[in-house]
CSV table of C-alpha atoms in Angstrom, one decimal:
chain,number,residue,atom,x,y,z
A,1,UNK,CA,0.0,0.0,0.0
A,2,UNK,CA,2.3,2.5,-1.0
A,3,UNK,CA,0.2,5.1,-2.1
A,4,UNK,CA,-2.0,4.9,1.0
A,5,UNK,CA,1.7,4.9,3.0
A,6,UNK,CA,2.5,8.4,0.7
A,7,UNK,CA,-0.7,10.0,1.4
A,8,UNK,CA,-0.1,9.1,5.3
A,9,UNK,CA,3.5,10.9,5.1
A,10,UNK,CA,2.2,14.3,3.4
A,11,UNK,CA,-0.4,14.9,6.4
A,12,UNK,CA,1.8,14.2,9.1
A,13,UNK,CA,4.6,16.5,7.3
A,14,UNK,CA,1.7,19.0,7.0
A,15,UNK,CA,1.8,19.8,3.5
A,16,UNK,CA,-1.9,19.2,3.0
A,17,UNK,CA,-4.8,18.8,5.0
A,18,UNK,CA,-5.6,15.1,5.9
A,19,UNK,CA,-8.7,15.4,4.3
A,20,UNK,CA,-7.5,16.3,0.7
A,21,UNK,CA,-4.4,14.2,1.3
A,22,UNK,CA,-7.4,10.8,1.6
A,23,UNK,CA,-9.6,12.2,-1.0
A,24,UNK,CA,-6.8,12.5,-3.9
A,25,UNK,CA,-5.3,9.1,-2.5
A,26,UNK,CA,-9.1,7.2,-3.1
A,27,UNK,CA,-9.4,9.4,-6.6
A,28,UNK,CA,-5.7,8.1,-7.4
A,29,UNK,CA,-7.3,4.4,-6.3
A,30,UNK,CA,-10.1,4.6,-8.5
A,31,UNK,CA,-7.8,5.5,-11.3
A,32,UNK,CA,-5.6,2.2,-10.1
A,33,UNK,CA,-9.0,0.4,-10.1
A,34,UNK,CA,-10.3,1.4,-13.3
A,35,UNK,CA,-6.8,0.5,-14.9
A,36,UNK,CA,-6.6,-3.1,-13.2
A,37,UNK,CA,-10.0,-3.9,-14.4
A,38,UNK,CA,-9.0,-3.0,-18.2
A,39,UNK,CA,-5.7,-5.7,-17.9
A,40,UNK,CA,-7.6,-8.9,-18.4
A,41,UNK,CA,-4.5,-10.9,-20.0
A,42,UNK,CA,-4.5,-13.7,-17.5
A,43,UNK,CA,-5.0,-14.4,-14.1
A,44,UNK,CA,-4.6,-12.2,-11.3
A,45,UNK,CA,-1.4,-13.5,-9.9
A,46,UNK,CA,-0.4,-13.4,-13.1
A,47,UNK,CA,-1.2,-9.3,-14.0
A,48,UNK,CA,0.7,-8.2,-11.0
A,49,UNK,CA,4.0,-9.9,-11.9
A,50,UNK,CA,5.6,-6.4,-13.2
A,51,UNK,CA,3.7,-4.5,-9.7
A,52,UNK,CA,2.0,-4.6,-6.8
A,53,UNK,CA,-1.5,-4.9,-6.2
A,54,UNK,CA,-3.7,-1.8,-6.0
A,55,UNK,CA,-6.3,-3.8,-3.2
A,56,UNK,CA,-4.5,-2.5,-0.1
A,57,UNK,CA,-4.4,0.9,-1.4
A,58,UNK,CA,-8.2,0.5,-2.2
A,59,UNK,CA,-8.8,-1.3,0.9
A,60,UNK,CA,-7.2,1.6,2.6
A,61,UNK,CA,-8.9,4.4,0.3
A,62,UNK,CA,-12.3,2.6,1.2
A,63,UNK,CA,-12.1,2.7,5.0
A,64,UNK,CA,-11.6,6.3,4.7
A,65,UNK,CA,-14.6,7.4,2.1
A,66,UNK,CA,-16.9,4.8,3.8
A,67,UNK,CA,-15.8,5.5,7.3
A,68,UNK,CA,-17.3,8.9,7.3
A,69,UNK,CA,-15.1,10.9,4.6
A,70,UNK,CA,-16.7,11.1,1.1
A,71,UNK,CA,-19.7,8.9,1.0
A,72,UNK,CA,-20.1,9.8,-2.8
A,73,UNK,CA,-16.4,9.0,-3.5
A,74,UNK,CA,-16.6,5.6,-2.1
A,75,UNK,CA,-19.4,4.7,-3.6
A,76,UNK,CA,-17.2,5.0,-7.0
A,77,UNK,CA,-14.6,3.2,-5.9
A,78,UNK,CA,-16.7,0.6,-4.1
A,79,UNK,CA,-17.4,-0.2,-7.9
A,80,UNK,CA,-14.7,0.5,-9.9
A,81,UNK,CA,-13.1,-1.9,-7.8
A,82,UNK,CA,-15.4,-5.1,-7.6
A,83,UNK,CA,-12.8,-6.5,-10.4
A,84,UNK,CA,-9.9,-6.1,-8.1
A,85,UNK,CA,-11.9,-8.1,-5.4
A,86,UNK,CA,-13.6,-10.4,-7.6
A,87,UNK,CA,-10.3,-11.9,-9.1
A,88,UNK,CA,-8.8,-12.6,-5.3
A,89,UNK,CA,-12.6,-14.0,-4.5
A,90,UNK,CA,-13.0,-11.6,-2.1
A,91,UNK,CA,-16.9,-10.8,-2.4
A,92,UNK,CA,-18.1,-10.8,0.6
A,93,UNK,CA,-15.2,-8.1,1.4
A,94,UNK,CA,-16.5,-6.6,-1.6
A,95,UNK,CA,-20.4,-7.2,-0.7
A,96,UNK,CA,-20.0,-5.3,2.6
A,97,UNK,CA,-18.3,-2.1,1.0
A,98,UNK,CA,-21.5,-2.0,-1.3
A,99,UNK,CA,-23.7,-2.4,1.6
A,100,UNK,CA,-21.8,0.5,3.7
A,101,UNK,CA,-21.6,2.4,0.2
A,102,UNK,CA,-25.7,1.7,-0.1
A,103,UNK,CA,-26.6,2.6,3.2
A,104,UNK,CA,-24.6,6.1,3.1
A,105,UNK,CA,-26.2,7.6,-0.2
A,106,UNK,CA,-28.7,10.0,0.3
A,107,UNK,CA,-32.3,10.1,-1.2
A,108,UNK,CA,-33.4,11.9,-3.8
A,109,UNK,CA,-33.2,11.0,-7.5
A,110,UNK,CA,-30.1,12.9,-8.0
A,111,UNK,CA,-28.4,9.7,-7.0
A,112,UNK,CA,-30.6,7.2,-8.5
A,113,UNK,CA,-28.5,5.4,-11.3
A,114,UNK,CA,-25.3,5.2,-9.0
A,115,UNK,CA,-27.8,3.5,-6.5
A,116,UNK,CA,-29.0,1.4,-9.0
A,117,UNK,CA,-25.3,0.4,-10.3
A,118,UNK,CA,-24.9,-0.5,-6.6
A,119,UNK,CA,-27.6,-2.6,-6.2
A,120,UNK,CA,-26.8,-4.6,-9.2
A,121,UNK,CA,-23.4,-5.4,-8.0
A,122,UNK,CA,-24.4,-5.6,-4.7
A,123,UNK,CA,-26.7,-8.6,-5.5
A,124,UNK,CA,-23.9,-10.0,-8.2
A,125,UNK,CA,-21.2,-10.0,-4.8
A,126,UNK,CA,-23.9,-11.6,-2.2
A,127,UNK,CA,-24.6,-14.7,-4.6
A,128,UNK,CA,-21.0,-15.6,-5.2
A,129,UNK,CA,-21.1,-15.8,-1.5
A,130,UNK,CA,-24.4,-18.2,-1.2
A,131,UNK,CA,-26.0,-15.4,0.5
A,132,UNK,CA,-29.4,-15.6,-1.9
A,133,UNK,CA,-31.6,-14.2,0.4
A,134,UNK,CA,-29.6,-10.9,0.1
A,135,UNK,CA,-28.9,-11.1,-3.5
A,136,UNK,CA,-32.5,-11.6,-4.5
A,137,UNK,CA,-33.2,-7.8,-1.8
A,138,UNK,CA,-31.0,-6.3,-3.8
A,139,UNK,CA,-32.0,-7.4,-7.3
A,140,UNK,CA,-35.8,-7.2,-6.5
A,141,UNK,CA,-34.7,-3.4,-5.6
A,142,UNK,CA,-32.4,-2.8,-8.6
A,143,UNK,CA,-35.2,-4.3,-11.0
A,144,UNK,CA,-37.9,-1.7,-9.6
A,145,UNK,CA,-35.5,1.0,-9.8
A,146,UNK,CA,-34.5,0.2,-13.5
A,147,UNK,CA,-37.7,0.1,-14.2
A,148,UNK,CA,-38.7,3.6,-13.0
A,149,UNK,CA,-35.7,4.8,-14.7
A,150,UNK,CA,-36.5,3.5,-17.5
A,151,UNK,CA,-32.9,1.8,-17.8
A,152,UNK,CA,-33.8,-1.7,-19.8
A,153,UNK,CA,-30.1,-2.9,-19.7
A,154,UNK,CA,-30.1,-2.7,-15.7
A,155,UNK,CA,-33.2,-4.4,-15.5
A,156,UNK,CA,-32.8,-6.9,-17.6
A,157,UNK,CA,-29.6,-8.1,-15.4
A,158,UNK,CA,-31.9,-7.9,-12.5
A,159,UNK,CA,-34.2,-9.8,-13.9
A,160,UNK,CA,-31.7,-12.3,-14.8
A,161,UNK,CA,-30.2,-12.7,-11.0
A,162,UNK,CA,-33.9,-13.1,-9.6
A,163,UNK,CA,-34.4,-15.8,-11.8
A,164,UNK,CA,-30.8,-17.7,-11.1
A,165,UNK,CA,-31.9,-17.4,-7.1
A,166,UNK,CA,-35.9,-18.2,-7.7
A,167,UNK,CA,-33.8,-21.6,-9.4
A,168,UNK,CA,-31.4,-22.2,-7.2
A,169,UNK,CA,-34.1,-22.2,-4.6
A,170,UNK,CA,-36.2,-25.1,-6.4
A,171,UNK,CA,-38.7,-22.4,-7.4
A,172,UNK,CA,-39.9,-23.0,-11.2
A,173,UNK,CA,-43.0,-21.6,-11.1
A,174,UNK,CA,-41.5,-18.4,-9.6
A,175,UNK,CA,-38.3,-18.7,-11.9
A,176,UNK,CA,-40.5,-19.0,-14.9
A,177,UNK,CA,-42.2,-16.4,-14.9
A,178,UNK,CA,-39.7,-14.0,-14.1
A,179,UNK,CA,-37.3,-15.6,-16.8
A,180,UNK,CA,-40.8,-14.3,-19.1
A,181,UNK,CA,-40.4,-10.6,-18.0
A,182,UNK,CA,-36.8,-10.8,-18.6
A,183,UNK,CA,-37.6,-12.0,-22.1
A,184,UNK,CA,-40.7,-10.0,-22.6
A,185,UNK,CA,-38.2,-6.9,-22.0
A,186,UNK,CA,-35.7,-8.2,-24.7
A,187,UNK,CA,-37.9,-8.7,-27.5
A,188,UNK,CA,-39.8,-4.8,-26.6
A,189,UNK,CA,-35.8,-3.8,-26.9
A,190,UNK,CA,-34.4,-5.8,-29.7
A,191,UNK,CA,-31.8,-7.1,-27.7
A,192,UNK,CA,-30.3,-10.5,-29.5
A,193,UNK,CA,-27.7,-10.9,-26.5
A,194,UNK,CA,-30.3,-10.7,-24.1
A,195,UNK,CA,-33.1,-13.2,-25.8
A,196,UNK,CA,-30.4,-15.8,-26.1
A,197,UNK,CA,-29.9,-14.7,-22.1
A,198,UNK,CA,-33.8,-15.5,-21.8
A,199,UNK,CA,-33.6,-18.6,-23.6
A,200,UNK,CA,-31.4,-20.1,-21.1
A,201,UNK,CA,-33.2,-18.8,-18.1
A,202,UNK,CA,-36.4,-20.4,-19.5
A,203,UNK,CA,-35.0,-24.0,-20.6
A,204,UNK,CA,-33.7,-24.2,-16.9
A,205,UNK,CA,-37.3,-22.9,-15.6
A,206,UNK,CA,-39.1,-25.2,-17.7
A,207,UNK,CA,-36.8,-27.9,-16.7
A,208,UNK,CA,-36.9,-27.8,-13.0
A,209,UNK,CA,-40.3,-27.8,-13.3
A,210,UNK,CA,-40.8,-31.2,-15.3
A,211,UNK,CA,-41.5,-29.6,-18.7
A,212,UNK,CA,-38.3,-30.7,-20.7
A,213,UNK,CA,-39.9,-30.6,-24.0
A,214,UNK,CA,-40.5,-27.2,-23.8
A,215,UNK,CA,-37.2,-26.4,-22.0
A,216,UNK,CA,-35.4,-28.2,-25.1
A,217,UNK,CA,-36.6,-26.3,-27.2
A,218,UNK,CA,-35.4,-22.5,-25.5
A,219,UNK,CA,-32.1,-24.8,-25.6
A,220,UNK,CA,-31.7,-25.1,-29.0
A,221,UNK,CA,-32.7,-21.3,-29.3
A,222,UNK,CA,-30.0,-20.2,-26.9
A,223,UNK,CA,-26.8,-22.5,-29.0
A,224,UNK,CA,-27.6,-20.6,-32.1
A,225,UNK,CA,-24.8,-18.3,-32.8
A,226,UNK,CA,-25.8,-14.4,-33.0
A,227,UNK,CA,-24.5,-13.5,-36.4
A,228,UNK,CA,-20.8,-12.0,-35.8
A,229,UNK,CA,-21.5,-8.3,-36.6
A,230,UNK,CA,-23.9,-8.3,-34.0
A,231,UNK,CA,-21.9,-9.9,-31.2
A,232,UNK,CA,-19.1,-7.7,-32.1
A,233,UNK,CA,-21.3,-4.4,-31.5
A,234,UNK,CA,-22.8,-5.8,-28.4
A,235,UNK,CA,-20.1,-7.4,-26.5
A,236,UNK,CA,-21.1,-8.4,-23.3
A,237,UNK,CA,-23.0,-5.8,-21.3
A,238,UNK,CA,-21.1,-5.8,-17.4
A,239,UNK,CA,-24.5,-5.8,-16.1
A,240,UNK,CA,-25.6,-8.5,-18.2
Protein backbone atom coordinates (compact mmCIF):
# COMPACT_ATOMS: atom_id res chain seq x y z
CA UNK A 1 0.00 0.00 0.00
CA UNK A 2 2.29 2.55 -1.01
CA UNK A 3 0.16 5.11 -2.10
CA UNK A 4 -1.99 4.95 0.98
CA UNK A 5 1.75 4.87 2.96
CA UNK A 6 2.55 8.35 0.68
CA UNK A 7 -0.73 9.95 1.43
CA UNK A 8 -0.11 9.14 5.33
CA UNK A 9 3.49 10.94 5.05
CA UNK A 10 2.23 14.28 3.36
CA UNK A 11 -0.45 14.94 6.35
CA UNK A 12 1.83 14.20 9.15
CA UNK A 13 4.60 16.45 7.29
CA UNK A 14 1.74 19.02 7.02
CA UNK A 15 1.83 19.80 3.51
CA UNK A 16 -1.86 19.16 2.97
CA UNK A 17 -4.79 18.83 4.98
CA UNK A 18 -5.56 15.10 5.89
CA UNK A 19 -8.65 15.37 4.27
CA UNK A 20 -7.47 16.34 0.67
CA UNK A 21 -4.43 14.16 1.25
CA UNK A 22 -7.36 10.76 1.63
CA UNK A 23 -9.55 12.17 -0.95
CA UNK A 24 -6.81 12.45 -3.87
CA UNK A 25 -5.31 9.06 -2.50
CA UNK A 26 -9.06 7.22 -3.12
CA UNK A 27 -9.41 9.44 -6.65
CA UNK A 28 -5.74 8.13 -7.39
CA UNK A 29 -7.35 4.44 -6.32
CA UNK A 30 -10.12 4.57 -8.46
CA UNK A 31 -7.76 5.54 -11.30
CA UNK A 32 -5.65 2.20 -10.07
CA UNK A 33 -9.01 0.37 -10.06
CA UNK A 34 -10.29 1.36 -13.26
CA UNK A 35 -6.81 0.45 -14.89
CA UNK A 36 -6.59 -3.12 -13.19
CA UNK A 37 -9.97 -3.87 -14.44
CA UNK A 38 -9.00 -3.03 -18.16
CA UNK A 39 -5.70 -5.73 -17.91
CA UNK A 40 -7.56 -8.94 -18.41
CA UNK A 41 -4.49 -10.90 -19.98
CA UNK A 42 -4.55 -13.67 -17.55
CA UNK A 43 -5.02 -14.40 -14.12
CA UNK A 44 -4.56 -12.24 -11.29
CA UNK A 45 -1.40 -13.45 -9.86
CA UNK A 46 -0.37 -13.36 -13.11
CA UNK A 47 -1.23 -9.26 -13.96
CA UNK A 48 0.68 -8.24 -11.02
CA UNK A 49 3.98 -9.85 -11.95
CA UNK A 50 5.56 -6.35 -13.23
CA UNK A 51 3.69 -4.49 -9.72
CA UNK A 52 2.04 -4.58 -6.77
CA UNK A 53 -1.54 -4.92 -6.17
CA UNK A 54 -3.68 -1.79 -5.99
CA UNK A 55 -6.27 -3.77 -3.19
CA UNK A 56 -4.49 -2.48 -0.12
CA UNK A 57 -4.42 0.89 -1.40
CA UNK A 58 -8.20 0.53 -2.17
CA UNK A 59 -8.78 -1.28 0.94
CA UNK A 60 -7.25 1.65 2.56
CA UNK A 61 -8.94 4.43 0.34
CA UNK A 62 -12.32 2.64 1.19
CA UNK A 63 -12.08 2.69 5.03
CA UNK A 64 -11.60 6.32 4.68
CA UNK A 65 -14.60 7.39 2.12
CA UNK A 66 -16.88 4.85 3.78
CA UNK A 67 -15.81 5.48 7.25
CA UNK A 68 -17.26 8.94 7.29
CA UNK A 69 -15.11 10.85 4.62
CA UNK A 70 -16.66 11.15 1.07
CA UNK A 71 -19.73 8.94 1.00
CA UNK A 72 -20.13 9.78 -2.84
CA UNK A 73 -16.41 9.02 -3.48
CA UNK A 74 -16.61 5.64 -2.14
CA UNK A 75 -19.36 4.72 -3.61
CA UNK A 76 -17.20 5.02 -6.97
CA UNK A 77 -14.60 3.23 -5.94
CA UNK A 78 -16.66 0.57 -4.11
CA UNK A 79 -17.45 -0.16 -7.93
CA UNK A 80 -14.75 0.53 -9.88
CA UNK A 81 -13.09 -1.91 -7.79
CA UNK A 82 -15.44 -5.11 -7.64
CA UNK A 83 -12.79 -6.50 -10.40
CA UNK A 84 -9.93 -6.13 -8.11
CA UNK A 85 -11.92 -8.13 -5.36
CA UNK A 86 -13.58 -10.40 -7.64
CA UNK A 87 -10.26 -11.86 -9.06
CA UNK A 88 -8.80 -12.58 -5.35
CA UNK A 89 -12.60 -14.03 -4.55
CA UNK A 90 -13.00 -11.55 -2.10
CA UNK A 91 -16.90 -10.79 -2.39
CA UNK A 92 -18.08 -10.84 0.62
CA UNK A 93 -15.17 -8.07 1.36
CA UNK A 94 -16.49 -6.60 -1.63
CA UNK A 95 -20.37 -7.20 -0.72
CA UNK A 96 -20.05 -5.28 2.56
CA UNK A 97 -18.32 -2.08 1.02
CA UNK A 98 -21.50 -2.02 -1.33
CA UNK A 99 -23.65 -2.44 1.62
CA UNK A 100 -21.76 0.49 3.67
CA UNK A 101 -21.57 2.40 0.24
CA UNK A 102 -25.68 1.72 -0.08
CA UNK A 103 -26.56 2.63 3.20
CA UNK A 104 -24.59 6.15 3.06
CA UNK A 105 -26.23 7.56 -0.22
CA UNK A 106 -28.73 10.05 0.27
CA UNK A 107 -32.30 10.10 -1.18
CA UNK A 108 -33.38 11.87 -3.78
CA UNK A 109 -33.19 10.96 -7.53
CA UNK A 110 -30.06 12.91 -7.98
CA UNK A 111 -28.39 9.68 -7.01
CA UNK A 112 -30.55 7.21 -8.47
CA UNK A 113 -28.53 5.41 -11.28
CA UNK A 114 -25.26 5.24 -8.97
CA UNK A 115 -27.83 3.52 -6.49
CA UNK A 116 -28.97 1.35 -8.99
CA UNK A 117 -25.28 0.43 -10.26
CA UNK A 118 -24.90 -0.53 -6.62
CA UNK A 119 -27.56 -2.60 -6.18
CA UNK A 120 -26.79 -4.57 -9.15
CA UNK A 121 -23.40 -5.40 -7.97
CA UNK A 122 -24.44 -5.56 -4.65
CA UNK A 123 -26.68 -8.55 -5.54
CA UNK A 124 -23.90 -10.03 -8.16
CA UNK A 125 -21.21 -9.95 -4.77
CA UNK A 126 -23.87 -11.59 -2.21
CA UNK A 127 -24.57 -14.68 -4.61
CA UNK A 128 -21.04 -15.62 -5.20
CA UNK A 129 -21.06 -15.81 -1.49
CA UNK A 130 -24.43 -18.16 -1.24
CA UNK A 131 -26.04 -15.40 0.49
CA UNK A 132 -29.40 -15.56 -1.94
CA UNK A 133 -31.60 -14.22 0.40
CA UNK A 134 -29.59 -10.89 0.11
CA UNK A 135 -28.91 -11.12 -3.54
CA UNK A 136 -32.47 -11.64 -4.53
CA UNK A 137 -33.21 -7.84 -1.84
CA UNK A 138 -31.00 -6.30 -3.80
CA UNK A 139 -31.95 -7.40 -7.29
CA UNK A 140 -35.82 -7.20 -6.54
CA UNK A 141 -34.70 -3.45 -5.57
CA UNK A 142 -32.41 -2.75 -8.56
CA UNK A 143 -35.20 -4.27 -11.04
CA UNK A 144 -37.86 -1.66 -9.60
CA UNK A 145 -35.45 0.95 -9.77
CA UNK A 146 -34.46 0.23 -13.48
CA UNK A 147 -37.68 0.07 -14.21
CA UNK A 148 -38.67 3.57 -12.96
CA UNK A 149 -35.70 4.80 -14.71
CA UNK A 150 -36.49 3.54 -17.54
CA UNK A 151 -32.88 1.80 -17.76
CA UNK A 152 -33.75 -1.71 -19.75
CA UNK A 153 -30.13 -2.92 -19.66
CA UNK A 154 -30.12 -2.70 -15.70
CA UNK A 155 -33.16 -4.39 -15.51
CA UNK A 156 -32.76 -6.93 -17.55
CA UNK A 157 -29.60 -8.09 -15.37
CA UNK A 158 -31.90 -7.89 -12.51
CA UNK A 159 -34.22 -9.81 -13.90
CA UNK A 160 -31.67 -12.33 -14.75
CA UNK A 161 -30.17 -12.75 -11.01
CA UNK A 162 -33.88 -13.10 -9.62
CA UNK A 163 -34.44 -15.84 -11.82
CA UNK A 164 -30.81 -17.72 -11.12
CA UNK A 165 -31.86 -17.39 -7.05
CA UNK A 166 -35.92 -18.16 -7.69
CA UNK A 167 -33.81 -21.63 -9.39
CA UNK A 168 -31.44 -22.24 -7.23
CA UNK A 169 -34.10 -22.17 -4.56
CA UNK A 170 -36.25 -25.12 -6.42
CA UNK A 171 -38.74 -22.37 -7.39
CA UNK A 172 -39.85 -23.01 -11.19
CA UNK A 173 -43.03 -21.63 -11.13
CA UNK A 174 -41.54 -18.38 -9.64
CA UNK A 175 -38.30 -18.68 -11.89
CA UNK A 176 -40.48 -18.99 -14.90
CA UNK A 177 -42.21 -16.38 -14.86
CA UNK A 178 -39.69 -13.96 -14.10
CA UNK A 179 -37.29 -15.60 -16.82
CA UNK A 180 -40.78 -14.26 -19.11
CA UNK A 181 -40.39 -10.64 -18.01
CA UNK A 182 -36.81 -10.82 -18.64
CA UNK A 183 -37.60 -11.98 -22.06
CA UNK A 184 -40.73 -10.00 -22.59
CA UNK A 185 -38.24 -6.94 -21.96
CA UNK A 186 -35.75 -8.23 -24.73
CA UNK A 187 -37.86 -8.71 -27.47
CA UNK A 188 -39.83 -4.78 -26.58
CA UNK A 189 -35.78 -3.76 -26.89
CA UNK A 190 -34.44 -5.81 -29.65
CA UNK A 191 -31.84 -7.14 -27.67
CA UNK A 192 -30.35 -10.48 -29.46
CA UNK A 193 -27.74 -10.90 -26.55
CA UNK A 194 -30.26 -10.68 -24.14
CA UNK A 195 -33.07 -13.17 -25.76
CA UNK A 196 -30.35 -15.80 -26.09
CA UNK A 197 -29.94 -14.73 -22.07
CA UNK A 198 -33.76 -15.51 -21.85
CA UNK A 199 -33.62 -18.60 -23.57
CA UNK A 200 -31.37 -20.14 -21.05
CA UNK A 201 -33.16 -18.80 -18.11
CA UNK A 202 -36.40 -20.38 -19.54
CA UNK A 203 -35.01 -24.01 -20.56
CA UNK A 204 -33.65 -24.20 -16.86
CA UNK A 205 -37.31 -22.89 -15.64
CA UNK A 206 -39.05 -25.20 -17.71
CA UNK A 207 -36.76 -27.91 -16.67
CA UNK A 208 -36.86 -27.81 -12.95
CA UNK A 209 -40.35 -27.82 -13.34
CA UNK A 210 -40.77 -31.21 -15.31
CA UNK A 211 -41.50 -29.59 -18.73
CA UNK A 212 -38.31 -30.69 -20.74
CA UNK A 213 -39.94 -30.64 -24.04
CA UNK A 214 -40.51 -27.20 -23.77
CA UNK A 215 -37.20 -26.38 -21.96
CA UNK A 216 -35.37 -28.21 -25.09
CA UNK A 217 -36.64 -26.34 -27.24
CA UNK A 218 -35.39 -22.54 -25.54
CA UNK A 219 -32.10 -24.83 -25.62
CA UNK A 220 -31.69 -25.11 -28.98
CA UNK A 221 -32.71 -21.25 -29.35
CA UNK A 222 -30.05 -20.24 -26.87
CA UNK A 223 -26.83 -22.53 -29.04
CA UNK A 224 -27.62 -20.56 -32.13
CA UNK A 225 -24.77 -18.27 -32.79
CA UNK A 226 -25.81 -14.41 -32.96
CA UNK A 227 -24.54 -13.49 -36.36
CA UNK A 228 -20.82 -12.02 -35.83
CA UNK A 229 -21.54 -8.30 -36.56
CA UNK A 230 -23.87 -8.34 -33.96
CA UNK A 231 -21.88 -9.95 -31.17
CA UNK A 232 -19.08 -7.74 -32.12
CA UNK A 233 -21.32 -4.39 -31.48
CA UNK A 234 -22.78 -5.83 -28.36
CA UNK A 235 -20.12 -7.37 -26.51
CA UNK A 236 -21.07 -8.43 -23.30
CA UNK A 237 -23.02 -5.83 -21.27
CA UNK A 238 -21.15 -5.85 -17.44
CA UNK A 239 -24.49 -5.75 -16.09
CA UNK A 240 -25.64 -8.46 -18.22
Amino acid sequence: AAGAHAAERLAADGQLPRDAVARRHAAHCIHLARNAALDTTGPAHHREVDGPSPIDDVRAALAWALGGGDALLGAHLTLQAAPLFAARRLQREHAQCLERALSQLSEGATQDRLRLQLLIDWGQACLAEGECRQAMSAWRGGAELAHRLGDATAELAALQGMCEVHGMNAEPAVATATARRHEALARATADATALRVADRLLAWGLHLAGRHAEAMAHVTRALVPCPPTLRQARGGPRLA
